[in-house]
Coordinates of N, CA and C in Angstrom, one line a residue:
M1 N -11.1 15.8 37.2 CA -10.5 17.1 37.3 C -11.2 18.0 36.3
P2 N -11.6 19.2 36.7 CA -12.3 20.1 35.8 C -11.5 20.5 34.6
G3 N -10.2 20.8 34.8 CA -9.3 21.2 33.7 C -9.2 20.1 32.5
Q4 N -9.2 18.9 32.9 CA -9.2 17.8 31.9 C -10.5 17.7 31.2
T5 N -11.6 17.9 31.9 CA -12.9 17.9 31.2 C -13.0 19.0 30.2
I6 N -12.5 20.2 30.5 CA -12.5 21.3 29.6 C -11.6 21.0 28.4
Q7 N -10.5 20.5 28.7 CA -9.5 20.1 27.6 C -10.2 19.1 26.6
M8 N -10.8 18.1 27.1 CA -11.5 17.1 26.3 C -12.6 17.7 25.5
N9 N -13.4 18.6 26.1 CA -14.5 19.2 25.4 C -14.0 20.1 24.3
V10 N -12.9 20.9 24.5 CA -12.3 21.7 23.5 C -11.8 20.8 22.3
R11 N -11.1 19.7 22.7 CA -10.6 18.9 21.6 C -11.7 18.2 20.8
D12 N -12.7 17.7 21.5 CA -13.8 17.0 20.9 C -14.6 18.0 20.0
A13 N -14.8 19.2 20.5 CA -15.6 20.2 19.7 C -14.7 20.6 18.4
S14 N -13.4 20.7 18.6 CA -12.6 21.0 17.5 C -12.6 19.9 16.4
I15 N -12.5 18.6 16.9 CA -12.6 17.5 15.9 C -13.9 17.5 15.2
G16 N -15.0 17.7 15.9 CA -16.3 17.8 15.3 C -16.4 18.9 14.3
R17 N -15.9 20.0 14.6 CA -15.9 21.2 13.7 C -15.1 20.8 12.4
L18 N -13.9 20.3 12.6 CA -13.1 19.9 11.4 C -13.8 18.9 10.5
H19 N -14.5 17.9 11.2 CA -15.2 16.8 10.4 C -16.3 17.5 9.6
R20 N -17.0 18.4 10.2 CA -18.1 19.1 9.4 C -17.6 19.9 8.2
L21 N -16.3 20.3 8.3 CA -15.7 21.0 7.2 C -15.1 20.1 6.2
G22 N -15.2 18.8 6.4 CA -14.7 17.9 5.4 C -13.3 17.4 5.6
V23 N -12.8 17.6 6.8 CA -11.4 17.2 7.2 C -11.4 15.8 7.7
E24 N -10.7 14.9 7.1 CA -10.6 13.5 7.5 C -9.5 13.4 8.5
M25 N -9.9 12.8 9.7 CA -8.9 12.6 10.7 C -8.3 11.2 10.7
L26 N -7.0 11.1 10.7 CA -6.4 9.8 10.6 C -5.5 9.6 11.8
P27 N -6.1 9.3 13.0 CA -5.2 9.1 14.2 C -4.4 7.8 14.1
Y28 N -3.4 7.7 14.9 CA -2.5 6.5 15.0 C -1.8 6.2 13.7
M29 N -1.5 7.3 12.9 CA -0.8 7.1 11.7 C 0.6 7.8 11.7
R30 N 1.6 7.2 11.1 CA 2.9 7.7 11.0 C 3.1 8.2 9.5
L31 N 3.5 9.4 9.3 CA 3.8 9.9 8.0 C 5.2 9.4 7.5
F32 N 5.2 8.8 6.3 CA 6.5 8.4 5.8 C 6.8 8.8 4.4
G33 N 5.9 9.6 3.9 CA 6.2 10.2 2.6 C 5.1 11.1 2.1
V34 N 5.5 12.1 1.2 CA 4.5 13.0 0.6 C 5.1 13.3 -0.8
D35 N 4.2 13.3 -1.8 CA 4.6 13.8 -3.1 C 3.5 14.8 -3.5
E36 N 3.5 15.2 -4.8 CA 2.7 16.3 -5.3 C 1.2 16.2 -4.8
D37 N 0.6 15.1 -4.9 CA -0.8 15.0 -4.5 C -1.2 13.8 -3.7
S38 N -0.2 13.1 -3.1 CA -0.4 11.9 -2.3 C 0.3 11.9 -1.0
V39 N -0.2 11.3 0.0 CA 0.4 11.2 1.3 C 0.5 9.7 1.6
Y40 N 1.7 9.3 2.1 CA 1.9 7.9 2.4 C 2.1 7.8 4.0
L41 N 1.2 6.9 4.5 CA 1.1 6.7 6.0 C 1.3 5.3 6.3
Q42 N 1.6 5.0 7.6 CA 1.6 3.7 8.2 C 0.9 3.7 9.5
H43 N 0.0 2.8 9.7 CA -0.7 2.7 11.0 C 0.4 2.2 12.1
I44 N 0.4 2.9 13.2 CA 1.4 2.6 14.2 C 1.3 1.3 14.9
M45 N 0.1 0.7 14.9 CA -0.1 -0.5 15.6 C -0.1 -1.7 14.7
S46 N -0.7 -1.6 13.5 CA -0.8 -2.8 12.6 C 0.3 -2.7 11.5
N47 N 1.0 -1.6 11.4 CA 2.0 -1.4 10.3 C 1.4 -1.4 8.9
E48 N 0.1 -1.3 8.8 CA -0.6 -1.3 7.5 C -0.2 0.0 6.8
A49 N 0.2 -0.1 5.5 CA 0.5 1.0 4.7 C -0.8 1.6 4.2
V50 N -0.9 3.0 4.2 CA -2.1 3.7 3.7 C -1.6 4.8 2.8
I51 N -2.2 4.8 1.6 CA -1.9 5.9 0.6 C -3.2 6.7 0.4
C52 N -3.1 8.0 0.7 CA -4.2 9.0 0.5 C -3.8 9.8 -0.8
E53 N -4.7 9.7 -1.8 CA -4.4 10.3 -3.1 C -5.3 11.6 -3.2
D54 N -4.9 12.5 -4.1 CA -5.6 13.7 -4.4 C -5.8 14.6 -3.1
V55 N -4.7 14.6 -2.3 CA -4.7 15.4 -1.1 C -4.3 16.9 -1.4
E56 N -5.2 17.8 -1.0 CA -4.9 19.2 -1.2 C -4.2 19.8 0.0
T57 N -4.5 19.4 1.2 CA -3.9 19.9 2.4 C -3.6 18.8 3.4
L58 N -2.5 18.9 4.0 CA -2.1 17.9 5.0 C -1.8 18.7 6.3
V59 N -2.5 18.3 7.4 CA -2.3 18.8 8.7 C -1.6 17.7 9.5
L60 N -0.4 18.0 9.9 CA 0.3 17.0 10.7 C 0.4 17.4 12.1
C61 N -0.1 16.6 13.0 CA -0.1 16.9 14.5 C 1.0 16.0 15.1
Q62 N 2.0 16.7 15.6 CA 3.2 16.0 16.0 C 3.2 15.7 17.5
G63 N 2.3 16.2 18.3 CA 2.3 16.0 19.7 C 3.3 16.9 20.4
H64 N 4.1 16.4 21.3 CA 5.0 17.2 22.1 C 6.3 17.5 21.5
T65 N 6.7 16.7 20.5 CA 8.0 16.8 19.9 C 7.9 17.2 18.4
P66 N 8.4 18.4 18.0 CA 8.3 18.7 16.6 C 9.3 17.8 15.8
S67 N 8.9 17.7 14.5 CA 9.7 16.9 13.6 C 10.2 17.9 12.6
N68 N 11.4 18.4 12.7 CA 12.0 19.4 11.8 C 12.2 18.7 10.4
A69 N 12.4 17.4 10.4 CA 12.6 16.7 9.1 C 11.4 16.9 8.2
V70 N 10.2 16.8 8.8 CA 9.0 16.9 8.0 C 8.8 18.3 7.5
E71 N 9.1 19.3 8.4 CA 9.0 20.7 7.9 C 10.0 21.0 6.8
D72 N 11.2 20.5 7.0 CA 12.3 20.7 6.0 C 11.8 20.1 4.6
M73 N 11.2 18.9 4.7 CA 10.7 18.2 3.5 C 9.6 19.0 2.8
A74 N 8.7 19.6 3.6 CA 7.6 20.4 3.0 C 8.2 21.7 2.4
R75 N 9.2 22.3 3.0 CA 9.8 23.5 2.5 C 10.5 23.2 1.2
Q76 N 11.3 22.1 1.2 CA 12.0 21.7 0.0 C 11.1 21.4 -1.2
M77 N 9.9 20.9 -0.9 CA 9.0 20.5 -2.0 C 8.1 21.7 -2.4
G78 N 8.3 22.8 -1.7 CA 7.5 24.0 -2.0 C 6.1 23.9 -1.5
L79 N 5.9 23.0 -0.5 CA 4.5 22.9 0.0 C 4.2 24.0 1.0
G80 N 3.1 24.6 0.9 CA 2.7 25.6 1.9 C 2.5 24.9 3.2
H81 N 3.0 25.5 4.3 CA 2.8 24.9 5.6 C 2.8 26.0 6.7
H82 N 2.2 25.7 7.8 CA 2.2 26.5 8.9 C 2.5 25.7 10.2
L83 N 3.3 26.2 11.0 CA 3.6 25.5 12.3 C 2.8 26.2 13.4
V84 N 2.2 25.3 14.2 CA 1.4 25.8 15.3 C 1.7 24.9 16.5
G85 N 1.3 25.3 17.7 CA 1.4 24.5 18.9 C 2.8 24.3 19.3
D86 N 3.1 23.1 19.8 CA 4.4 22.8 20.4 C 5.6 22.8 19.4
C87 N 5.3 22.9 18.1 CA 6.4 23.0 17.1 C 7.1 24.4 17.2
I88 N 6.3 25.4 17.8 CA 6.9 26.7 17.9 C 7.4 26.9 19.3
A89 N 6.6 26.6 20.3 CA 7.0 26.7 21.7 C 6.0 25.8 22.5
P90 N 6.4 25.4 23.7 CA 5.5 24.6 24.5 C 4.1 25.3 24.7
R91 N 3.1 24.5 24.5 CA 1.7 25.0 24.6 C 0.9 24.0 25.4
T92 N -0.2 24.4 26.0 CA -1.2 23.5 26.6 C -2.0 22.9 25.4
A93 N -2.7 21.8 25.6 CA -3.5 21.2 24.5 C -4.6 22.2 24.1
E94 N -5.2 23.0 25.0 CA -6.2 23.9 24.6 C -5.6 25.0 23.7
E95 N -4.5 25.5 24.1 CA -3.9 26.6 23.2 C -3.5 26.1 21.9
A96 N -3.0 24.9 21.8 CA -2.6 24.4 20.5 C -3.8 24.1 19.6
V97 N -4.9 23.6 20.1 CA -6.1 23.3 19.4 C -6.7 24.6 18.9
L98 N -6.8 25.6 19.8 CA -7.4 26.8 19.4 C -6.5 27.6 18.3
E99 N -5.2 27.5 18.5 CA -4.3 28.1 17.5 C -4.4 27.4 16.2
G100 N -4.6 26.1 16.1 CA -4.7 25.4 14.9 C -6.0 25.7 14.2
L101 N -7.0 26.1 14.9 CA -8.3 26.4 14.2 C -8.3 27.8 13.6
R102 N -7.4 28.6 13.9 CA -7.4 30.0 13.3 C -7.0 30.0 11.9

């Protein structure tokens, strides 16, 4: 289907652009904690714990269902954050990716 091809190209181009900007992508991870400069993750398949230290910015991609608990935690900790995509209102994948790059 042409729509799916375009969607994949937009996503792949966006991921490539983020990588060139020094953004590390960690797919298949579940966020289970954040503190001042560290992020605590767990791989969804192996359950391996991963700690990322000296983190300046965290971009959390929730998929189709927003997690208000994560936003509440960020707000309570005084962490700057922006909601984009399906966290605000239903979006297509293309719209969410393009909105996230702005």
